[in-house]
Amino acid sequence: MHTELQTLLVDPPCVNNMPLLKQQQQQLPLDLPVIHNLPIQQVIEEKIESVSILKWESDQENAFFVADIGEVYRQHLRWKSLLPRIEPFFAIKSNPDPMVVRLLAAIGIGFDCASKSEIQQVLSLGVEPERIIYANPCKQASFIRYASQHNVAKMTFDNAEELHKIKMLYPNAELVLRILTDDSKSLCQLGLKFGAPLEEVPSLLQTAKDLDLNVIGISFHVGSGCLDENAFADAVVRARWAFDQGEKLGFKFDLLDVGGGFPGADVQDGITFEKVAAILGPAVDTMFPSNVRVIAEPGRYYVASAFTACTHVIGRRTVKAENQTQYMYYVNDGMYGSFNCILFDHQVVYPTVLTQGGKKYYEKKQDNDETFTSSIWGPTCDSIDCLAKEAKLPVLDDGDWIKWDNMGAYTICAASQFNGFRQSEIIYTNTFQ
Ligand SMILES: Cc1ncc(COP(=O)(O)O)c(C=O)c1O
């Protein structure tokens, strides 16, 4: 099995029955990774079984990810069927993984870029500049110049100073005014930093008019990890009001950008994508005529459920607490690596045992095993580096493996190399049939 996996990893990429990805595959450079056509669990098992303590291969037990490109594609199909009018512009900041971005470029969606290097990454794949929105309301001057040189015209703003800067650097830009919405029900409240309050909208638009700038529409962001679908409808009402202010000043707005904040496929309770679509779709249709183009900037939605992390138990400490035995486990990716989402994105992550005492746990019944209160820690020397404080787990040994689902959004992209730990390897598969 080990050899088979090795062979797959060094062979030229093999791609599946996803027609658009197939077409694009023909242009792929040879150094791109293989995409397997195996279930995620099988990829994980083969990888784990390829690790042998007898071989002492360098770094063989490093933590790794399995990325399911097919899950990203399934999320795209779900979007098209539930929000057909709204064009997704993938927020690349959530996961700039080259294979994810390649797939989304190939299927023709747009991109929300926050910086020059994100714009460069997308342009380098042959994406037309019209398919990009530079959705960062405060931009570095030289990045605006770069956008101008590459005809990336759509960009957001939320303050008068930015308008003066854009007038100087890119007077023909197509500007989108980002308004403030109620993001109090979101895990990451972006309104603390960006978004013009409604009372400032008329004066900002007047400034744009005085500077002879081209404002083409309105955008908002209800906050990332939004927990209330009604926030989207409320924001659409605000956007309608802002549109009307623009029309009063003689602007002809024809773009509404409903931002990000959409839940990933992992979210089953509370706010689901279905619930958001059932509110947002009709709200947009009721308040905006069909000549208004409607786009969105989903990030988490596309990638959260597509990435699974697997970590290796590199240490165990037995703790006696109130006559109870508890365990502390140390694994080889953590809060300063891919699990930074716990700190920055307010995520709660859940461990699943893959092997126990070197035996395949996934082939055993888990119900009968005695479990102990356990905490799981990352590999650095810092005590903030804790992934789970009170998990109930069977006794694990050094060398066992733990899996973490839904690790695709705001994880790898913000991982540091603190304490000298490298970013986890990514193995690609495609489960789309
Ligand atoms: C401007 C902008 N658009 C889109 C997103 C993506 O948000 P989400 O991943 O919640 O969809 C973000 C996230 O920070 C953002 O800042």
mmCIF file with all atom_site columns, C-alpha atoms in Angstrom, residues 118-252:
data_model
loop_
_atom_site.group_PDB
_atom_site.id
_atom_site.type_symbol
_atom_site.label_atom_id
_atom_site.label_alt_id
_atom_site.label_comp_id
_atom_site.label_asym_id
_atom_site.label_entity_id
_atom_site.label_seq_id
_atom_site.pdbx_PDB_ins_code
_atom_site.Cartn_x
_atom_site.Cartn_y
_atom_site.Cartn_z
_atom_site.occupancy
_atom_site.B_iso_or_equiv
_atom_site.pdbx_formal_charge
_atom_site.auth_seq_id
_atom_site.auth_comp_id
_atom_site.auth_asym_id
_atom_site.auth_atom_id
_atom_site.pdbx_PDB_model_num
ATOM 1   C CA . GLU A 1 118 ? -3.732  37.596 -4.284  1.00 0.00 ? 118 GLU A CA 1
ATOM 2   C CA . ILE A 1 119 ? -4.481  39.501 -7.486  1.00 0.00 ? 119 ILE A CA 1
ATOM 3   C CA . GLN A 1 120 ? -1.215  38.200 -8.977  1.00 0.00 ? 120 GLN A CA 1
ATOM 4   C CA . GLN A 1 121 ? -2.064  34.608 -8.044  1.00 0.00 ? 121 GLN A CA 1
ATOM 5   C CA . VAL A 1 122 ? -5.438  34.829 -9.764  1.00 0.00 ? 122 VAL A CA 1
ATOM 6   C CA . LEU A 1 123 ? -4.193  36.708 -12.858 1.00 0.00 ? 123 LEU A CA 1
ATOM 7   C CA . SER A 1 124 ? -1.375  34.190 -13.277 1.00 0.00 ? 124 SER A CA 1
ATOM 8   C CA . LEU A 1 125 ? -4.013  31.516 -13.908 1.00 0.00 ? 125 LEU A CA 1
ATOM 9   C CA . GLY A 1 126 ? -5.403  33.476 -16.825 1.00 0.00 ? 126 GLY A CA 1
ATOM 10  C CA . VAL A 1 127 ? -8.426  34.849 -14.975 1.00 0.00 ? 127 VAL A CA 1
ATOM 11  C CA . GLU A 1 128 ? -9.656  38.010 -16.707 1.00 0.00 ? 128 GLU A CA 1
ATOM 12  C CA . PRO A 1 129 ? -9.368  41.202 -14.577 1.00 0.00 ? 129 PRO A CA 1
ATOM 13  C CA . GLU A 1 130 ? -13.141 41.664 -14.868 1.00 0.00 ? 130 GLU A CA 1
ATOM 14  C CA . ARG A 1 131 ? -13.537 38.534 -12.742 1.00 0.00 ? 131 ARG A CA 1
ATOM 15  C CA . ILE A 1 132 ? -11.728 40.162 -9.805  1.00 0.00 ? 132 ILE A CA 1
ATOM 16  C CA . ILE A 1 133 ? -12.939 42.566 -7.141  1.00 0.00 ? 133 ILE A CA 1
ATOM 17  C CA . TYR A 1 134 ? -10.241 44.182 -5.028  1.00 0.00 ? 134 TYR A CA 1
ATOM 18  C CA . ALA A 1 135 ? -12.408 44.107 -1.909  1.00 0.00 ? 135 ALA A CA 1
ATOM 19  C CA . ASN A 1 136 ? -10.203 45.805 0.643   1.00 0.00 ? 136 ASN A CA 1
ATOM 20  C CA . PRO A 1 137 ? -11.501 49.270 1.562   1.00 0.00 ? 137 PRO A CA 1
ATOM 21  C CA . CYS A 1 138 ? -8.013  50.522 2.589   1.00 0.00 ? 138 CYS A CA 1
ATOM 22  C CA . LYS A 1 139 ? -5.392  49.724 -0.008  1.00 0.00 ? 139 LYS A CA 1
ATOM 23  C CA . GLN A 1 140 ? -1.652  50.321 -0.232  1.00 0.00 ? 140 GLN A CA 1
ATOM 24  C CA . ALA A 1 141 ? -0.978  52.972 -2.903  1.00 0.00 ? 141 ALA A CA 1
ATOM 25  C CA . SER A 1 142 ? 1.386   50.818 -4.952  1.00 0.00 ? 142 SER A CA 1
ATOM 26  C CA . PHE A 1 143 ? -1.202  48.010 -4.947  1.00 0.00 ? 143 PHE A CA 1
ATOM 27  C CA . ILE A 1 144 ? -3.771  50.390 -6.438  1.00 0.00 ? 144 ILE A CA 1
ATOM 28  C CA . ARG A 1 145 ? -1.218  51.236 -9.144  1.00 0.00 ? 145 ARG A CA 1
ATOM 29  C CA . TYR A 1 146 ? -0.745  47.536 -9.763  1.00 0.00 ? 146 TYR A CA 1
ATOM 30  C CA . ALA A 1 147 ? -4.510  47.058 -10.056 1.00 0.00 ? 147 ALA A CA 1
ATOM 31  C CA . SER A 1 148 ? -4.637  49.967 -12.498 1.00 0.00 ? 148 SER A CA 1
ATOM 32  C CA . GLN A 1 149 ? -1.797  48.558 -14.638 1.00 0.00 ? 149 GLN A CA 1
ATOM 33  C CA . HIS A 1 150 ? -3.626  45.218 -14.832 1.00 0.00 ? 150 HIS A CA 1
ATOM 34  C CA . ASN A 1 151 ? -7.131  46.613 -15.359 1.00 0.00 ? 151 ASN A CA 1
ATOM 35  C CA . VAL A 1 152 ? -8.512  45.235 -12.110 1.00 0.00 ? 152 VAL A CA 1
ATOM 36  C CA . ALA A 1 153 ? -11.071 48.019 -11.969 1.00 0.00 ? 153 ALA A CA 1
ATOM 37  C CA . LYS A 1 154 ? -13.610 46.901 -9.363  1.00 0.00 ? 154 LYS A CA 1
ATOM 38  C CA . MET A 1 155 ? -12.553 47.937 -5.860  1.00 0.00 ? 155 MET A CA 1
ATOM 39  C CA . THR A 1 156 ? -14.250 48.829 -2.606  1.00 0.00 ? 156 THR A CA 1
ATOM 40  C CA . PHE A 1 157 ? -13.920 51.937 -0.428  1.00 0.00 ? 157 PHE A CA 1
ATOM 41  C CA . ASP A 1 158 ? -15.561 53.196 2.753   1.00 0.00 ? 158 ASP A CA 1
ATOM 42  C CA . ASN A 1 159 ? -13.897 56.549 3.453   1.00 0.00 ? 159 ASN A CA 1
ATOM 43  C CA . ALA A 1 160 ? -13.125 59.871 1.771   1.00 0.00 ? 160 ALA A CA 1
ATOM 44  C CA . GLU A 1 161 ? -9.345  59.560 2.130   1.00 0.00 ? 161 GLU A CA 1
ATOM 45  C CA . GLU A 1 162 ? -9.401  56.378 0.043   1.00 0.00 ? 162 GLU A CA 1
ATOM 46  C CA . LEU A 1 163 ? -11.374 58.226 -2.642  1.00 0.00 ? 163 LEU A CA 1
ATOM 47  C CA . HIS A 1 164 ? -8.678  60.907 -2.895  1.00 0.00 ? 164 HIS A CA 1
ATOM 48  C CA . LYS A 1 165 ? -5.996  58.213 -3.143  1.00 0.00 ? 165 LYS A CA 1
ATOM 49  C CA . ILE A 1 166 ? -7.887  56.374 -5.872  1.00 0.00 ? 166 ILE A CA 1
ATOM 50  C CA . LYS A 1 167 ? -8.481  59.645 -7.750  1.00 0.00 ? 167 LYS A CA 1
ATOM 51  C CA . MET A 1 168 ? -4.723  60.107 -7.925  1.00 0.00 ? 168 MET A CA 1
ATOM 52  C CA . LEU A 1 169 ? -3.781  56.503 -8.743  1.00 0.00 ? 169 LEU A CA 1
ATOM 53  C CA . TYR A 1 170 ? -6.677  54.968 -10.648 1.00 0.00 ? 170 TYR A CA 1
ATOM 54  C CA . PRO A 1 171 ? -9.257  57.624 -11.596 1.00 0.00 ? 171 PRO A CA 1
ATOM 55  C CA . ASN A 1 172 ? -11.164 55.227 -13.859 1.00 0.00 ? 172 ASN A CA 1
ATOM 56  C CA . ALA A 1 173 ? -11.637 52.562 -11.190 1.00 0.00 ? 173 ALA A CA 1
ATOM 57  C CA . GLU A 1 174 ? -15.130 51.115 -10.779 1.00 0.00 ? 174 GLU A CA 1
ATOM 58  C CA . LEU A 1 175 ? -15.856 51.850 -7.152  1.00 0.00 ? 175 LEU A CA 1
ATOM 59  C CA . VAL A 1 176 ? -18.089 49.967 -4.788  1.00 0.00 ? 176 VAL A CA 1
ATOM 60  C CA . LEU A 1 177 ? -19.061 51.621 -1.520  1.00 0.00 ? 177 LEU A CA 1
ATOM 61  C CA . ARG A 1 178 ? -18.919 49.202 1.402   1.00 0.00 ? 178 ARG A CA 1
ATOM 62  C CA . ILE A 1 179 ? -21.585 50.017 3.942   1.00 0.00 ? 179 ILE A CA 1
ATOM 63  C CA . LEU A 1 180 ? -21.784 48.990 7.583   1.00 0.00 ? 180 LEU A CA 1
ATOM 64  C CA . THR A 1 181 ? -24.304 46.318 8.537   1.00 0.00 ? 181 THR A CA 1
ATOM 65  C CA . ASP A 1 182 ? -25.361 44.712 11.780  1.00 0.00 ? 182 ASP A CA 1
ATOM 66  C CA . ASP A 1 183 ? -22.708 42.044 12.343  1.00 0.00 ? 183 ASP A CA 1
ATOM 67  C CA . SER A 1 184 ? -23.433 41.558 16.035  1.00 0.00 ? 184 SER A CA 1
ATOM 68  C CA . LYS A 1 185 ? -24.482 37.939 15.383  1.00 0.00 ? 185 LYS A CA 1
ATOM 69  C CA . SER A 1 186 ? -21.230 36.960 13.674  1.00 0.00 ? 186 SER A CA 1
ATOM 70  C CA . LEU A 1 187 ? -18.140 35.266 15.083  1.00 0.00 ? 187 LEU A CA 1
ATOM 71  C CA . CYS A 1 188 ? -15.815 37.734 13.324  1.00 0.00 ? 188 CYS A CA 1
ATOM 72  C CA . GLN A 1 189 ? -17.266 41.240 13.363  1.00 0.00 ? 189 GLN A CA 1
ATOM 73  C CA . LEU A 1 190 ? -15.610 42.956 10.436  1.00 0.00 ? 190 LEU A CA 1
ATOM 74  C CA . GLY A 1 191 ? -17.637 46.144 11.014  1.00 0.00 ? 191 GLY A CA 1
ATOM 75  C CA . LEU A 1 192 ? -15.212 47.073 13.791  1.00 0.00 ? 192 LEU A CA 1
ATOM 76  C CA . LYS A 1 193 ? -12.766 47.895 11.020  1.00 0.00 ? 193 LYS A CA 1
ATOM 77  C CA . PHE A 1 194 ? -14.656 48.459 7.769   1.00 0.00 ? 194 PHE A CA 1
ATOM 78  C CA . GLY A 1 195 ? -17.958 49.732 6.414   1.00 0.00 ? 195 GLY A CA 1
ATOM 79  C CA . ALA A 1 196 ? -19.365 53.250 6.141   1.00 0.00 ? 196 ALA A CA 1
ATOM 80  C CA . PRO A 1 197 ? -22.242 53.964 8.549   1.00 0.00 ? 197 PRO A CA 1
ATOM 81  C CA . LEU A 1 198 ? -25.421 54.821 6.620   1.00 0.00 ? 198 LEU A CA 1
ATOM 82  C CA . GLU A 1 199 ? -25.372 58.450 7.806   1.00 0.00 ? 199 GLU A CA 1
ATOM 83  C CA . GLU A 1 200 ? -22.013 58.927 6.031   1.00 0.00 ? 200 GLU A CA 1
ATOM 84  C CA . VAL A 1 201 ? -23.214 57.447 2.736   1.00 0.00 ? 201 VAL A CA 1
ATOM 85  C CA . PRO A 1 202 ? -24.632 60.663 1.183   1.00 0.00 ? 202 PRO A CA 1
ATOM 86  C CA . SER A 1 203 ? -21.513 62.725 1.922   1.00 0.00 ? 203 SER A CA 1
ATOM 87  C CA . LEU A 1 204 ? -19.153 59.986 0.719   1.00 0.00 ? 204 LEU A CA 1
ATOM 88  C CA . LEU A 1 205 ? -21.071 59.688 -2.526  1.00 0.00 ? 205 LEU A CA 1
ATOM 89  C CA . GLN A 1 206 ? -21.026 63.479 -2.866  1.00 0.00 ? 206 GLN A CA 1
ATOM 90  C CA . THR A 1 207 ? -17.225 63.437 -2.455  1.00 0.00 ? 207 THR A CA 1
ATOM 91  C CA . ALA A 1 208 ? -16.979 60.759 -5.164  1.00 0.00 ? 208 ALA A CA 1
ATOM 92  C CA . LYS A 1 209 ? -19.192 62.920 -7.389  1.00 0.00 ? 209 LYS A CA 1
ATOM 93  C CA . ASP A 1 210 ? -17.081 66.025 -6.763  1.00 0.00 ? 210 ASP A CA 1
ATOM 94  C CA . LEU A 1 211 ? -13.955 64.042 -7.658  1.00 0.00 ? 211 LEU A CA 1
ATOM 95  C CA . ASP A 1 212 ? -15.671 62.790 -10.827 1.00 0.00 ? 212 ASP A CA 1
ATOM 96  C CA . LEU A 1 213 ? -15.171 59.155 -9.742  1.00 0.00 ? 213 LEU A CA 1
ATOM 97  C CA . ASN A 1 214 ? -17.172 56.235 -11.057 1.00 0.00 ? 214 ASN A CA 1
ATOM 98  C CA . VAL A 1 215 ? -19.127 54.556 -8.243  1.00 0.00 ? 215 VAL A CA 1
ATOM 99  C CA . ILE A 1 216 ? -20.937 51.527 -9.648  1.00 0.00 ? 216 ILE A CA 1
ATOM 100 C CA . GLY A 1 217 ? -22.600 50.016 -6.599  1.00 0.00 ? 217 GLY A CA 1
ATOM 101 C CA . ILE A 1 218 ? -22.772 49.003 -2.970  1.00 0.00 ? 218 ILE A CA 1
ATOM 102 C CA . SER A 1 219 ? -21.231 46.172 -0.970  1.00 0.00 ? 219 SER A CA 1
ATOM 103 C CA . PHE A 1 220 ? -21.527 44.855 2.573   1.00 0.00 ? 220 PHE A CA 1
ATOM 104 C CA . HIS A 1 221 ? -20.262 42.013 4.742   1.00 0.00 ? 221 HIS A CA 1
ATOM 105 C CA . VAL A 1 222 ? -22.476 40.663 7.533   1.00 0.00 ? 222 VAL A CA 1
ATOM 106 C CA . GLY A 1 223 ? -19.393 39.301 9.342   1.00 0.00 ? 223 GLY A CA 1
ATOM 107 C CA . SER A 1 224 ? -17.571 36.032 8.925   1.00 0.00 ? 224 SER A CA 1
ATOM 108 C CA . GLY A 1 225 ? -19.148 33.068 10.662  1.00 0.00 ? 225 GLY A CA 1
ATOM 109 C CA . CYS A 1 226 ? -22.562 34.754 10.609  1.00 0.00 ? 226 CYS A CA 1
ATOM 110 C CA . LEU A 1 227 ? -25.009 32.975 12.919  1.00 0.00 ? 227 LEU A CA 1
ATOM 111 C CA . ASP A 1 228 ? -28.237 34.704 11.890  1.00 0.00 ? 228 ASP A CA 1
ATOM 112 C CA . GLU A 1 229 ? -29.586 34.474 8.345   1.00 0.00 ? 229 GLU A CA 1
ATOM 113 C CA . ASN A 1 230 ? -31.772 37.551 8.938   1.00 0.00 ? 230 ASN A CA 1
ATOM 114 C CA . ALA A 1 231 ? -28.599 39.671 8.976   1.00 0.00 ? 231 ALA A CA 1
ATOM 115 C CA . PHE A 1 232 ? -28.414 39.185 5.191   1.00 0.00 ? 232 PHE A CA 1
ATOM 116 C CA . ALA A 1 233 ? -31.962 40.463 4.590   1.00 0.00 ? 233 ALA A CA 1
ATOM 117 C CA . ASP A 1 234 ? -31.389 43.425 6.894   1.00 0.00 ? 234 ASP A CA 1
ATOM 118 C CA . ALA A 1 235 ? -28.186 44.284 5.006   1.00 0.00 ? 235 ALA A CA 1
ATOM 119 C CA . VAL A 1 236 ? -29.999 44.115 1.654   1.00 0.00 ? 236 VAL A CA 1
ATOM 120 C CA . VAL A 1 237 ? -32.505 46.705 2.926   1.00 0.00 ? 237 VAL A CA 1
ATOM 121 C CA . ARG A 1 238 ? -29.612 48.979 3.925   1.00 0.00 ? 238 ARG A CA 1
ATOM 122 C CA . ALA A 1 239 ? -27.979 48.472 0.536   1.00 0.00 ? 239 ALA A CA 1
ATOM 123 C CA . ARG A 1 240 ? -31.245 49.442 -1.186  1.00 0.00 ? 240 ARG A CA 1
ATOM 124 C CA . TRP A 1 241 ? -31.292 52.677 0.815   1.00 0.00 ? 241 TRP A CA 1
ATOM 125 C CA . ALA A 1 242 ? -27.683 53.389 -0.180  1.00 0.00 ? 242 ALA A CA 1
ATOM 126 C CA . PHE A 1 243 ? -28.557 52.666 -3.844  1.00 0.00 ? 243 PHE A CA 1
ATOM 127 C CA . ASP A 1 244 ? -31.336 55.254 -3.625  1.00 0.00 ? 244 ASP A CA 1
ATOM 128 C CA . GLN A 1 245 ? -28.899 57.838 -2.250  1.00 0.00 ? 245 GLN A CA 1
ATOM 129 C CA . GLY A 1 246 ? -26.642 57.199 -5.231  1.00 0.00 ? 246 GLY A CA 1
ATOM 130 C CA . GLU A 1 247 ? -29.497 57.584 -7.668  1.00 0.00 ? 247 GLU A CA 1
ATOM 131 C CA . LYS A 1 248 ? -30.461 60.906 -6.074  1.00 0.00 ? 248 LYS A CA 1
ATOM 132 C CA . LEU A 1 249 ? -26.942 62.144 -6.838  1.00 0.00 ? 249 LEU A CA 1
ATOM 133 C CA . GLY A 1 250 ? -27.174 60.989 -10.434 1.00 0.00 ? 250 GLY A CA 1
ATOM 134 C CA . PHE A 1 251 ? -25.127 57.776 -10.185 1.00 0.00 ? 251 PHE A CA 1
ATOM 135 C CA . LYS A 1 252 ? -26.333 54.766 -12.171 1.00 0.00 ? 252 LYS A CA 1
#
